[in-house]
Amino acid sequence: MEKPQDIFGSLVFNFDVMRSRLPKDTYVALQRTMATGKRLPPEVAAVVANAMKDWAIEHGCTHYTHWFQPLTNVTAEKHDSFISLVPGGKVIMEFGAKELIRGESDASSFPSGGLRATFEARGYTAWDPSSYPFIKDHTLCIPTAFCSYDGQALDKKTPLLRSMDALNRQALRILRLFGNYDAQRVTACVGAEQEYFLVDKALYDQRRDLQFTGRTLFGAMPPKAQELSDHYYGSVTQRVKAFMQELNEELWRVGIPAKTEHNEAAPAQHELAPIFESVNIATDHNQLTMDLLRKVALRHGMVCLLHEKPFANINGSGKHNNWSLMTDTGVNLFEPGATPAEDAQFLLFLCAVIKAVDQHADLLRLSVASASNDCRLGGFEAPTPVISIFLGDELTAVLDALENHRTYVKETTADMSVGVHVLPKFPKDVSDRNRTSPFAFTGNKFEFRSLGSSMSLAEPNTVLNTAVADALQGFADVLEKADNFHAACEELVIGTIRQHRRVIFDGNAYSQEWAKEAKARGLLSMQSVADCLHCMVDDKNIALFDRQRVLSESEIRSRQEVRGETYCKVIRIEAQTMLVMTQGEILPAVIDYSKRVLEAAELKQQMLPEMEPVELRLAAKLGTVLQQIVESSDHLRAQVEAMDKKQGWLKQAAFCRSHVLPAMAQLRAACDEAELLSERASWPFPTYGDLLGSV
Ligand code: ADP
Ligand code: MG
């Protein structure tokens, strides 16, 4: 095996490569662009493009692509070769400033939610110089943003970049108020823990539900699944180990700092966590990670399932989003400080997050809502849909004391007020954590745990950045005008705690008591996409995104439409898949088995007339379940037809939730019952037991 330090970043056009390949002034200009987001002058871009092309060709590339993130959960790429014809029928390899900076794309087939009428279907992709170009599959990939000609964002990256700018603007105002003039940029950073399942490819190929929808739509529980907790942190099998090793190497080559890997709680489930990076790069890297997880698994005869709930009744997969704010001088703004002033600053940033999460819990909930994550949230060790914050005993005690102007008991002498150094170091010890909270403070960062495993990091972080920027803006507006800075700071902190205390919850968020309590506190509990999509266009939310210059109203409306349509499409595909599998596979198998049981009963009656034909009892059970299957599938078919007749995604989404999903559950229950009654050898596809122990 090659050494990580030798291969790390070897396929990335990073600072090292730039420094060694670009003239000094070009390198400096490019660095400035990367740091500030300012435009790269065309003559500089031409030099950069040429160096990039030479580098890519040396690494075996023939093509380049603008790599972008449309409003789906996957990335898009269209490859162009570097070749250019010259007289004499020859080609040369060419790549200029124009190709580097801007690409045109007939993007009429990407979801745009009506933003881009088909007669002006072309969008363009623009290089995002804050993320490094890299090589994937012998193709030079240039990370880009994707916009329409009138500048409307058609992708997930553009709003993310805008939200990072908003957060930077407001966070710097606060830092200046505390006398910090060194920091020039505040960056939201994310480390995303990615969960996934691995199943054997040969078994996967026999399941049309996995192929069409990414999850099992049928399957009775095996006698043993995750009950004994013997998979979590368990010894990794040889086959999975070989996969992880190859995956790590591929990730390192493209500059992804893969760090931690282990078996997760459910059988066949695993986790991978990289070292945190700027959220922009972390988002690119997570997309690439998902891509590589799938590709490398295939090379090992396995399929990587990124669906949030590939198997019912065992844990699903999430993507814990560890989020913090870092200055370019290397300070984590959620690291409790060593001086009274640092403490006050910490509390202010903390309060901005509390306020943001309470005020915009609807948007945060929505940002993690999808048909597939709906299957996961609220069950089997996944956060509930109610958004609350866990701060931990110590920090909660500090806030309580502050609110009541009391002395914080752990610190014997200090009188509790903002501006006095009172904060202890908060424990980052894993054992001390509340794992049930959707949004937990974990010592020096926040862990947003509601994200689904197949999601892009972009949307949840766009919301988080924007909401926190907005809270900081409110604070900065007050503080910049204040006569007594410390008093104003204290007032803000205490006022925020009083006003937003309801969102803080340190207990067991999985409990029934919390569900009741949360309701009493007036916290939102939105179970599905269909329940929360409407809030996207609430006045409060349109105003928020507008104020922070992250999304315009038409961009928001288009996104809402895409989300609504996607939800309906996903559920429709699932329902159709169930119908096809029921009709083509399950019914024939059950009918065939019933027939054989009946034949056996008949034979017994002829040959052993003195014995009771117990086969008939089994045949009767099969007969009952067969009837349920036929009736349930007719019912589901009727619901899908009724859904198709509804006008518009809003009504369709509501109908999916109220009628199609329950009909699917009913059909599944009948089929799973049939599986348990039937002969194993003739069941038409691999069972849960087969799949979960397959690698
Ligand atoms: P665990 O939550 O399993 O105990 P860690 O807390 O060490 O593990 O880290 C989980 C993830 O959080 C990793 O991706 C790590 O890089 C990331 N992380 C650690 N510190 C920060 C930070 N300050 N900001 C953002 N992410 C961070
Ligand atoms: Mg963690």
XYZ file of C-alpha atoms and ligand atoms in Angstrom:
723
model
C 0.000 0.000 0.000
C 1.186 3.486 -0.802
C 1.713 5.857 2.078
C -1.153 8.259 2.793
C 1.250 11.189 2.906
C 2.478 10.326 -0.599
C -0.898 9.958 -2.226
C -2.939 12.571 -0.349
C -4.120 15.225 -2.784
C -2.141 13.756 -5.683
C -5.159 14.235 -7.969
C -5.942 17.759 -6.782
C -4.895 21.012 -8.395
C -4.080 22.440 -4.972
C -1.802 25.166 -3.643
C 1.290 22.992 -3.980
C 0.601 22.251 -7.620
C -0.301 25.859 -8.305
C 2.851 27.127 -6.681
C 5.042 24.777 -8.634
C 3.336 25.336 -11.990
C 2.260 28.951 -12.090
C 4.320 32.118 -12.475
C 4.540 33.883 -9.120
C 2.211 36.787 -9.983
C -0.417 34.412 -11.400
C -0.215 32.294 -8.290
C -0.661 35.343 -6.070
C -3.623 36.584 -8.133
C -5.273 33.182 -7.987
C -4.752 32.912 -4.254
C -6.352 36.303 -3.803
C -9.350 35.186 -5.826
C -9.651 32.013 -3.799
C -9.499 33.908 -0.531
C -11.833 36.746 -1.440
C -14.058 35.353 -4.170
C -13.091 38.288 -6.427
C -13.115 37.754 -10.185
C -10.035 36.333 -11.806
C -8.798 38.641 -14.594
C -9.067 36.828 -17.988
C -5.357 36.998 -18.739
C -4.634 35.350 -15.387
C -7.316 32.758 -15.991
C -5.708 31.851 -19.334
C -2.406 31.065 -17.644
C -4.142 29.070 -14.918
C -6.190 27.134 -17.474
C -3.128 26.209 -19.467
C -1.228 24.998 -16.418
C -4.239 23.051 -15.277
C -4.560 21.364 -18.662
C -0.886 20.357 -18.764
C -1.129 18.975 -15.266
C -4.309 17.043 -16.087
C -2.852 15.588 -19.287
C 0.245 14.448 -17.413
C -2.137 12.582 -15.115
C -3.762 10.778 -18.024
C -6.769 13.056 -18.597
C -8.245 13.562 -22.034
C -11.400 15.352 -20.886
C -12.529 18.070 -18.542
C -15.891 18.778 -17.009
C -17.625 21.492 -15.075
C -18.758 19.537 -12.050
C -21.900 20.933 -10.438
C -24.687 20.225 -7.980
C -28.158 20.597 -9.472
C -31.309 20.370 -7.370
C -30.991 16.618 -7.007
C -28.820 14.845 -4.475
C -26.200 13.874 -7.010
C -23.633 15.813 -8.973
C -23.736 16.446 -12.676
C -20.969 16.452 -15.218
C -20.720 16.720 -18.985
C -17.348 15.766 -20.357
C -15.557 17.650 -23.125
C -12.249 16.546 -24.489
C -9.338 18.950 -24.703
C -8.945 18.272 -28.418
C -9.158 21.036 -30.931
C -8.743 20.542 -34.702
C -5.886 22.226 -36.494
C -5.223 22.388 -40.260
C -3.839 19.172 -41.671
C -6.400 17.011 -39.915
C -4.535 16.966 -36.633
C -5.650 17.819 -33.137
C -3.995 19.724 -30.345
C -4.957 19.765 -26.705
C -6.475 23.091 -25.766
C -8.120 24.566 -22.705
C -8.532 28.314 -22.333
C -9.750 30.881 -19.850
C -13.238 30.735 -21.297
C -13.530 26.994 -20.773
C -12.176 27.251 -17.263
C -14.337 30.077 -16.038
C -17.641 29.547 -17.677
C -19.380 26.625 -19.302
C -22.688 26.506 -21.077
C -25.041 23.725 -20.502
C -28.319 22.793 -22.045
C -29.825 22.103 -18.720
C -33.468 21.789 -19.581
C -33.650 18.332 -18.065
C -32.489 19.373 -14.614
C -35.181 20.286 -12.132
C -35.558 24.043 -11.951
C -39.042 24.450 -10.549
C -40.148 26.627 -13.423
C -37.283 29.096 -13.076
C -35.965 28.367 -16.483
C -38.538 28.297 -19.266
C -37.542 25.712 -21.866
C -37.093 28.284 -24.607
C -34.175 29.666 -22.663
C -33.096 26.311 -21.385
C -29.423 27.054 -21.272
C -27.851 27.573 -17.923
C -24.217 28.257 -17.351
C -21.708 26.888 -14.937
C -19.130 29.170 -13.373
C -15.916 28.060 -11.702
C -15.989 28.294 -7.917
C -12.350 29.064 -7.233
C -12.782 28.429 -3.513
C -12.890 24.694 -4.228
C -9.961 22.944 -5.906
C -10.192 21.281 -9.309
C -9.456 17.557 -9.153
C -9.202 14.478 -11.333
C -11.836 11.780 -11.336
C -12.024 8.902 -13.823
C -9.327 10.489 -16.021
C -11.333 13.681 -16.246
C -10.361 17.094 -14.943
C -13.283 18.190 -12.757
C -13.781 21.884 -12.146
C -16.141 22.592 -9.238
C -18.708 25.073 -10.455
C -21.857 26.936 -9.545
C -24.816 26.560 -11.889
C -27.019 29.549 -12.769
C -29.536 30.656 -15.329
C -28.663 33.476 -17.717
C -30.388 36.038 -15.575
C -28.302 34.964 -12.608
C -30.818 32.821 -10.723
C -29.292 29.932 -8.835
C -30.157 26.559 -10.326
C -27.997 24.550 -7.965
C -27.285 23.894 -4.311
C -23.852 25.419 -4.260
C -24.678 29.022 -5.136
C -26.908 29.632 -2.089
C -24.395 27.829 0.106
C -21.640 30.194 -1.009
C -23.948 33.166 -0.519
C -24.832 31.976 2.992
C -21.147 31.639 3.858
C -20.643 35.227 2.775
C -23.598 36.383 4.864
C -22.256 34.610 7.902
C -18.797 36.023 7.325
C -20.141 39.564 7.058
C -22.104 39.408 10.291
C -19.606 37.388 12.326
C -16.851 39.860 11.460
C -19.004 42.729 12.736
C -19.252 40.983 16.096
C -15.535 40.223 16.201
C -14.702 43.860 15.481
C -16.921 44.891 18.387
C -14.758 42.720 20.606
C -11.696 44.478 19.257
C -10.599 41.703 16.943
C -9.179 43.320 13.814
C -6.892 40.422 12.898
C -9.484 38.056 11.535
C -10.336 38.773 7.912
C -12.718 35.916 7.327
C -15.021 33.711 9.384
C -15.774 30.372 7.779
C -18.418 27.818 8.637
C -16.702 24.446 8.893
C -18.258 21.012 8.699
C -17.179 17.465 9.387
C -19.858 15.093 8.155
C -20.102 11.578 9.509
C -21.443 9.453 6.664
C -23.361 6.253 7.369
C -24.027 3.603 4.731
C -24.954 -0.037 4.209
C -23.146 -2.655 2.133
C -24.875 -5.613 0.532
C -23.709 -8.287 -1.854
C -24.175 -7.274 -5.485
C -25.524 -10.674 -6.580
C -28.298 -10.432 -3.975
C -28.966 -6.781 -4.766
C -29.456 -7.711 -8.408
C -32.344 -9.933 -7.411
C -34.245 -7.136 -5.670
C -36.027 -4.690 -7.869
C -36.987 -2.507 -4.919
C -33.325 -1.904 -4.106
C -32.547 -1.250 -7.747
C -35.394 1.173 -8.405
C -35.758 2.881 -5.052
C -32.618 2.236 -3.009
C -34.579 0.653 -0.192
C -36.369 -2.595 0.524
C -40.122 -2.219 0.165
C -40.763 -5.739 1.423
C -39.079 -8.012 3.914
C -40.046 -9.734 7.137
C -37.708 -9.281 10.084
C -35.154 -12.050 10.519
C -34.986 -13.733 13.942
C -31.858 -11.732 14.714
C -30.955 -8.224 13.549
C -29.347 -5.577 15.769
C -30.802 -6.726 19.092
C -27.521 -7.872 20.595
C -25.571 -4.747 19.561
C -22.836 -7.020 18.283
C -22.189 -5.155 15.055
C -21.536 -1.677 16.491
C -17.764 -1.112 16.579
C -17.412 -4.837 15.864
C -14.568 -6.414 13.956
C -14.756 -5.485 10.267
C -14.929 -8.439 7.855
C -12.044 -9.044 5.451
C -14.152 -8.098 2.483
C -15.354 -4.834 3.993
C -11.843 -4.044 5.222
C -10.451 -4.425 1.707
C -13.191 -2.121 0.449
C -12.485 0.492 3.130
C -8.792 0.449 2.367
C -9.273 1.007 -1.333
C -11.881 3.657 -0.621
C -9.541 5.530 1.719
C -6.827 5.564 -0.899
C -9.188 6.926 -3.520
C -10.501 9.548 -1.106
C -7.015 10.623 -0.079
C -5.933 10.945 -3.703
C -8.669 13.501 -4.352
C -7.760 15.316 -1.152
C -10.567 14.095 1.100
C -9.214 13.713 4.632
C -10.955 10.413 5.472
C -10.181 9.751 9.094
C -12.504 7.418 10.981
C -14.273 4.224 9.926
C -16.208 1.652 11.881
C -19.109 -0.756 11.892
C -22.379 0.913 12.847
C -25.268 -0.318 14.966
C -27.301 -2.127 12.321
C -25.954 -5.260 10.654
C -24.291 -4.390 7.314
C -24.057 -0.726 8.373
C -20.844 1.287 8.494
C -19.649 4.840 9.010
C -16.961 7.041 7.550
C -15.917 10.434 8.902
C -13.439 12.872 7.383
C -11.618 15.685 9.171
C -13.701 18.844 9.047
C -13.192 21.485 6.352
C -14.828 24.665 5.120
C -18.461 23.766 4.508
C -18.136 24.560 0.834
C -15.318 22.077 0.392
C -16.892 19.623 2.816
C -19.998 19.670 0.629
C -18.022 18.963 -2.536
C -16.072 16.293 -0.724
C -19.146 14.627 0.660
C -20.647 14.427 -2.836
C -17.431 12.876 -4.067
C -17.363 10.510 -1.102
C -20.852 9.246 -1.914
C -19.829 8.789 -5.527
C -16.700 6.853 -4.554
C -18.507 4.760 -1.937
C -20.769 3.458 -4.677
C -18.021 2.932 -7.236
C -15.502 1.251 -4.975
C -18.176 -1.040 -3.498
C -18.990 -2.298 -6.996
C -15.359 -3.219 -7.556
C -15.656 -5.446 -4.502
C -18.845 -7.131 -5.665
C -20.943 -5.087 -3.261
C -23.499 -2.317 -3.509
C -23.346 0.663 -1.182
C -26.815 1.734 -0.071
C -26.988 5.413 0.814
C -30.746 5.461 1.335
C -31.790 6.719 4.777
C -33.789 3.597 5.546
C -32.798 0.683 3.348
C -34.307 -1.767 5.843
C -37.417 -1.233 7.942
C -37.266 -1.880 11.689
C -33.540 -1.476 12.117
C -31.431 1.684 12.277
C -31.336 3.914 9.255
C -28.416 5.998 8.002
C -27.787 9.628 8.776
C -25.078 12.142 8.122
C -24.168 13.952 11.335
C -23.233 17.493 10.446
C -20.587 18.803 12.857
C -20.599 22.554 12.410
C -18.478 25.348 13.829
C -17.236 28.811 12.954
C -13.516 29.280 12.444
C -11.588 32.481 11.825
C -8.791 32.644 9.288
C -6.517 33.164 12.282
C -7.395 29.659 13.442
C -9.825 30.445 16.270
C -12.936 28.327 16.779
C -15.635 30.764 17.880
C -17.441 28.033 19.824
C -14.394 27.218 21.890
C -15.047 28.660 25.351
C -12.411 31.259 25.981
C -9.633 31.854 28.442
C -10.515 35.447 29.300
C -13.710 37.241 30.344
C -13.995 38.954 26.976
C -13.628 35.677 25.124
C -16.330 34.227 27.337
C -18.718 37.022 26.475
C -17.972 36.534 22.791
C -18.518 32.796 23.109
C -21.860 33.343 24.825
C -22.948 35.761 22.157
C -22.180 33.330 19.342
C -23.828 30.551 21.307
C -26.936 32.670 21.782
C -26.999 33.480 18.086
C -27.229 29.751 17.390
C -29.942 29.232 20.017
C -31.956 32.075 18.571
C -31.418 30.921 14.989
C -32.458 27.362 15.731
C -35.575 28.407 17.613
C -36.676 31.044 15.132
C -36.001 28.943 12.092
C -36.672 25.435 13.354
C -39.175 25.136 10.514
C -36.490 25.752 7.905
C -34.000 23.473 9.595
C -36.589 20.715 9.722
C -37.442 21.319 6.109
C -33.797 21.300 5.065
C -33.516 17.662 6.141
C -36.910 16.539 4.888
C -37.111 14.078 2.016
C -39.258 11.102 1.178
C -36.380 8.851 2.195
C -35.415 10.686 5.403
C -39.083 10.679 6.426
C -38.693 6.898 6.709
C -35.825 7.366 9.165
C -36.578 10.320 11.453
C -38.357 9.558 14.678
C -37.441 5.910 15.015
C -34.591 3.502 15.663
C -32.021 5.872 17.131
C -32.733 8.665 14.676
C -33.668 12.138 15.904
C -37.349 12.991 16.036
C -38.700 15.628 13.660
C -38.960 18.122 16.552
C -35.948 20.426 16.457
C -34.425 21.155 19.879
C -30.928 21.984 21.142
C -28.918 20.023 23.675
C -26.370 22.126 25.555
C -25.296 19.755 28.307
C -25.637 20.144 32.073
C -22.783 22.537 32.575
C -23.589 24.984 29.855
C -27.269 24.898 30.746
C -26.325 25.627 34.359
C -24.241 28.578 33.203
C -27.126 29.977 31.179
C -29.557 29.399 34.053
C -27.287 31.242 36.428
C -26.841 34.099 33.985
C -30.537 34.388 33.434
C -31.170 34.568 37.148
C -28.140 36.718 37.891
C -26.986 34.010 40.218
C -23.525 32.788 40.999
C -22.641 29.757 38.957
C -22.070 27.133 41.627
C -19.117 25.370 40.079
C -17.124 28.568 40.104
C -16.984 29.426 43.733
C -16.175 33.102 43.638
C -17.358 34.614 40.408
C -20.485 36.657 40.364
C -22.267 35.518 37.284
C -22.462 38.152 34.642
C -21.365 38.396 31.071
C -17.892 39.808 30.900
C -16.663 37.961 33.950
C -14.610 34.874 33.257
C -16.812 32.080 34.415
C -16.921 29.486 31.724
C -15.392 26.138 32.396
C -13.950 24.038 29.611
C -16.832 21.970 28.406
C -16.297 18.262 28.229
C -15.899 16.834 24.765
C -15.977 13.347 26.176
C -18.120 11.029 24.087
C -19.584 9.266 27.107
C -20.986 12.541 28.329
C -23.055 13.166 25.243
C -26.700 13.107 24.637
C -27.136 11.114 21.464
C -30.874 11.634 21.209
C -30.815 15.339 20.400
C -31.222 16.525 16.828
C -28.916 19.471 17.464
C -26.289 19.056 20.142
C -23.476 21.245 21.435
C -20.496 18.921 21.657
C -17.845 20.971 23.413
C -16.712 23.293 20.645
C -19.099 22.606 17.769
C -22.709 21.761 17.073
C -23.771 18.414 15.742
C -26.913 18.542 13.588
C -27.938 14.915 13.468
C -31.095 15.008 11.435
C -29.441 15.005 8.015
C -30.094 11.922 5.938
C -27.309 9.796 4.529
C -28.102 10.466 0.867
C -28.501 14.232 1.198
C -26.242 16.961 0.025
C -24.759 18.959 2.884
C -25.604 22.117 1.011
C -29.186 22.828 2.018
C -29.061 22.227 5.770
C -25.887 24.286 6.005
C -27.286 27.056 3.839
C -30.176 27.345 6.297
C -27.956 27.113 9.349
C -25.480 29.697 8.067
C -28.231 32.062 7.006
C -30.223 31.798 10.223
C -27.144 32.325 12.390
C -25.993 35.226 10.194
C -29.376 36.821 10.718
C -29.219 36.434 14.496
C -25.694 37.872 14.519
C -26.872 40.771 12.403
C -29.541 41.544 14.985
C -26.958 41.444 17.767
C -24.444 43.567 15.859
C -27.099 46.191 15.098
C -27.793 46.568 18.811
C -24.206 46.391 20.020
C -22.784 48.850 17.514
C -25.156 51.471 18.889
C -24.766 50.592 22.551
C -23.254 53.085 25.005
C -22.254 50.423 27.461
C -21.005 47.471 25.442
C -20.783 45.011 28.307
C -24.202 45.829 29.662
C -25.693 45.530 26.181
C -23.956 42.209 25.667
C -25.302 40.867 28.921
C -28.763 42.077 28.103
C -28.660 40.377 24.715
C -27.478 37.093 26.132
C -30.033 37.048 28.925
C -32.817 38.271 26.666
C -32.056 35.564 24.127
C -32.031 32.823 26.731
C -35.371 34.011 28.119
C -36.941 34.309 24.730
C -35.658 31.085 23.226
C -35.323 28.817 26.231
C -38.085 26.573 24.896
C -35.800 25.129 22.223
C -33.225 23.957 24.778
C -33.788 20.402 25.914
C -31.210 18.205 27.612
C -33.307 15.126 28.345
C -34.134 12.056 26.301
C -35.501 13.409 23.047
C -36.709 9.954 22.005
C -39.135 9.738 24.935
C -42.907 10.059 24.841
C -42.688 12.677 27.601
C -40.603 14.916 25.372
C -43.114 14.611 22.540
C -45.793 15.931 24.911
C -43.551 18.525 26.493
C -42.374 19.815 23.109
C -45.953 20.278 22.057
C -46.711 22.165 25.246
C -43.699 24.395 24.558
C -45.110 25.178 21.146
C -42.304 23.520 19.196
C -43.152 22.326 15.720
C -43.472 18.640 15.003
C -43.646 18.110 11.269
C -43.550 14.463 10.364
C -43.069 14.557 6.633
C -42.094 16.597 3.611
C -45.782 17.048 2.894
C -46.248 18.673 6.307
C -43.384 21.135 6.175
C -43.013 22.220 2.555
C -45.550 25.008 2.923
C -43.406 26.889 5.456
C -40.671 27.444 2.882
C -42.598 30.391 1.444
C -43.772 31.883 4.753
C -43.186 35.631 4.878
C -40.675 35.218 7.697
C -38.584 32.850 5.608
C -38.722 34.768 2.361
C -37.689 37.866 4.331
C -34.815 36.005 5.985
C -33.273 34.765 2.745
C -33.806 38.118 1.120
C -32.262 40.069 4.011
C -29.186 37.859 3.974
C -29.031 37.905 0.151
C -29.037 34.116 -0.058
C -32.146 33.315 -2.092
C -34.672 35.494 -3.869
C -38.359 34.794 -3.569
C -38.513 33.260 -7.044
C -35.535 31.047 -6.233
C -37.270 29.894 -3.055
C -40.524 29.179 -4.840
C -38.752 27.215 -7.543
C -36.950 25.146 -4.925
C -40.169 24.462 -3.117
C -41.707 23.200 -6.318
C -38.744 20.944 -7.067
C -38.882 19.486 -3.559
C -42.632 18.899 -3.768
C -42.450 17.281 -7.173
C -39.513 15.127 -6.173
C -41.368 13.891 -3.102
C -44.362 12.826 -5.198
C -42.178 11.197 -7.839
C -40.203 9.193 -5.295
C -43.346 7.850 -3.671
C -44.918 7.088 -7.013
C -41.853 5.089 -8.071
C -41.961 3.182 -4.787
C -45.653 2.397 -5.144
C -45.207 1.246 -8.742
C -42.263 -0.905 -7.766
C -44.348 -2.565 -5.070
C -47.121 -3.255 -7.529
C -44.754 -4.707 -10.091
C -43.046 -6.938 -7.527
C -46.340 -8.057 -6.042
C -47.859 -8.907 -9.366
C -44.830 -10.403 -11.038
C -43.014 -12.102 -8.173
C -44.822 -12.363 -4.863
C -48.283 -13.467 -6.025
C -46.967 -16.181 -8.371
C -44.747 -17.516 -5.583
C -47.520 -17.579 -2.991
C -50.028 -19.063 -5.421
C -47.579 -21.739 -6.477
C -46.792 -22.669 -2.908
C -50.472 -22.707 -1.928
C -51.157 -24.988 -4.843
C -48.486 -27.403 -3.739
C -49.783 -27.391 -0.171
C -53.303 -28.074 -1.404
C -52.023 -30.863 -3.601
C -50.223 -32.367 -0.632
C -53.418 -32.161 1.407
C -55.363 -33.875 -1.325
C -52.762 -36.579 -1.653
C -52.816 -37.145 2.070
C -56.579 -37.483 2.078
C -56.307 -40.132 -0.618
C -53.437 -42.065 0.844
C -53.823 -41.531 4.581
C -57.552 -40.884 4.981
C -57.369 -41.619 8.722
C -55.050 -38.587 9.325
C -56.108 -34.985 9.571
C -54.811 -33.080 6.519
C -53.058 -30.317 8.534
C -51.773 -28.970 5.248
C -55.217 -27.498 4.839
C -54.659 -25.306 7.867
C -51.546 -23.856 6.295
C -53.345 -23.547 2.960
C -56.126 -21.628 4.685
C -53.629 -19.197 6.206
C -52.003 -18.768 2.834
C -55.431 -18.278 1.308
C -56.239 -15.497 3.762
C -52.973 -13.690 3.205
C -53.278 -14.136 -0.538
C -56.604 -12.399 -0.416
C -55.085 -9.555 1.615
C -52.305 -9.179 -0.907
C -54.687 -9.009 -3.844
C -56.980 -6.559 -2.097
C -54.134 -4.385 -0.833
C -52.478 -4.196 -4.204
C -55.772 -3.264 -5.867
C -56.200 -0.622 -3.208
C -52.690 0.753 -3.711
C -53.171 0.871 -7.478
C -56.365 2.832 -6.990
C -54.576 5.297 -4.670
C -51.810 5.900 -7.193
C -54.393 6.546 -9.894
C -56.250 8.915 -7.589
C -52.994 10.723 -6.810
C -52.238 11.152 -10.493
C -55.594 12.840 -10.947
C -54.838 15.502 -8.323
C -53.862 18.881 -9.681
C -50.416 20.146 -8.729
C -47.698 18.877 -6.451
C -49.147 20.416 -3.303
C -52.293 18.300 -3.448
C -50.401 15.303 -4.749
C -47.887 15.482 -1.904
C -50.646 15.666 0.687
C -52.393 12.706 -0.930
C -49.181 10.678 -1.038
C -48.813 11.188 2.668
C -52.416 10.527 3.614
C -53.301 7.757 1.170
C -50.462 6.295 -0.900
C -47.986 5.676 1.929
C -50.592 3.953 4.169
C -51.661 1.791 1.230
C -48.026 0.823 0.674
C -47.668 -0.095 4.342
C -50.783 -2.246 4.163
C -49.544 -4.136 1.114
C -46.164 -4.635 2.669
C -47.631 -6.076 5.854
C -49.580 -8.671 3.886
C -46.582 -9.642 1.747
C -44.256 -9.890 4.746
C -46.774 -12.173 6.401
C -46.785 -14.314 3.261
C -42.993 -14.490 3.340
C -43.103 -15.915 6.848
C -45.674 -18.529 5.814
C -43.931 -19.556 2.620
C -41.217 -21.945 1.631
C -37.832 -20.267 1.866
C -36.414 -21.816 -1.270
C -39.183 -20.521 -3.484
C -39.411 -16.971 -2.086
C -38.730 -14.879 -5.195
C -35.993 -12.618 -3.831
C -33.360 -12.547 -1.073
C -34.747 -11.956 2.415
C -33.586 -9.540 5.119
C -31.619 -12.366 6.674
C -29.823 -12.989 3.373
C -29.092 -9.324 2.695
C -28.017 -8.233 6.156
C -25.359 -10.860 6.528
C -24.171 -10.840 2.958
C -20.778 -9.175 3.219
P -17.462 11.816 17.536
O -18.621 12.748 17.356
O -17.701 10.478 16.906
O -16.982 11.764 18.926
P -15.555 13.816 16.749
O -16.290 14.741 17.613
O -14.092 13.671 16.991
O -16.228 12.385 16.730
O -15.704 14.259 15.256
C -16.761 13.963 14.452
C -16.615 14.872 13.249
O -16.625 16.212 13.713
C -15.325 14.714 12.457
O -15.641 14.820 11.094
C -14.514 15.878 12.917
O -13.565 16.312 11.967
C -15.594 16.910 13.093
N -15.160 18.058 13.897
C -14.309 18.076 14.937
N -14.110 19.342 15.360
C -14.864 20.148 14.552
C -15.087 21.538 14.451
N -14.505 22.395 15.262
N -15.928 21.979 13.483
C -16.538 21.134 12.654
N -16.364 19.819 12.702
C -15.541 19.327 13.621
Mg -20.207 12.718 16.327
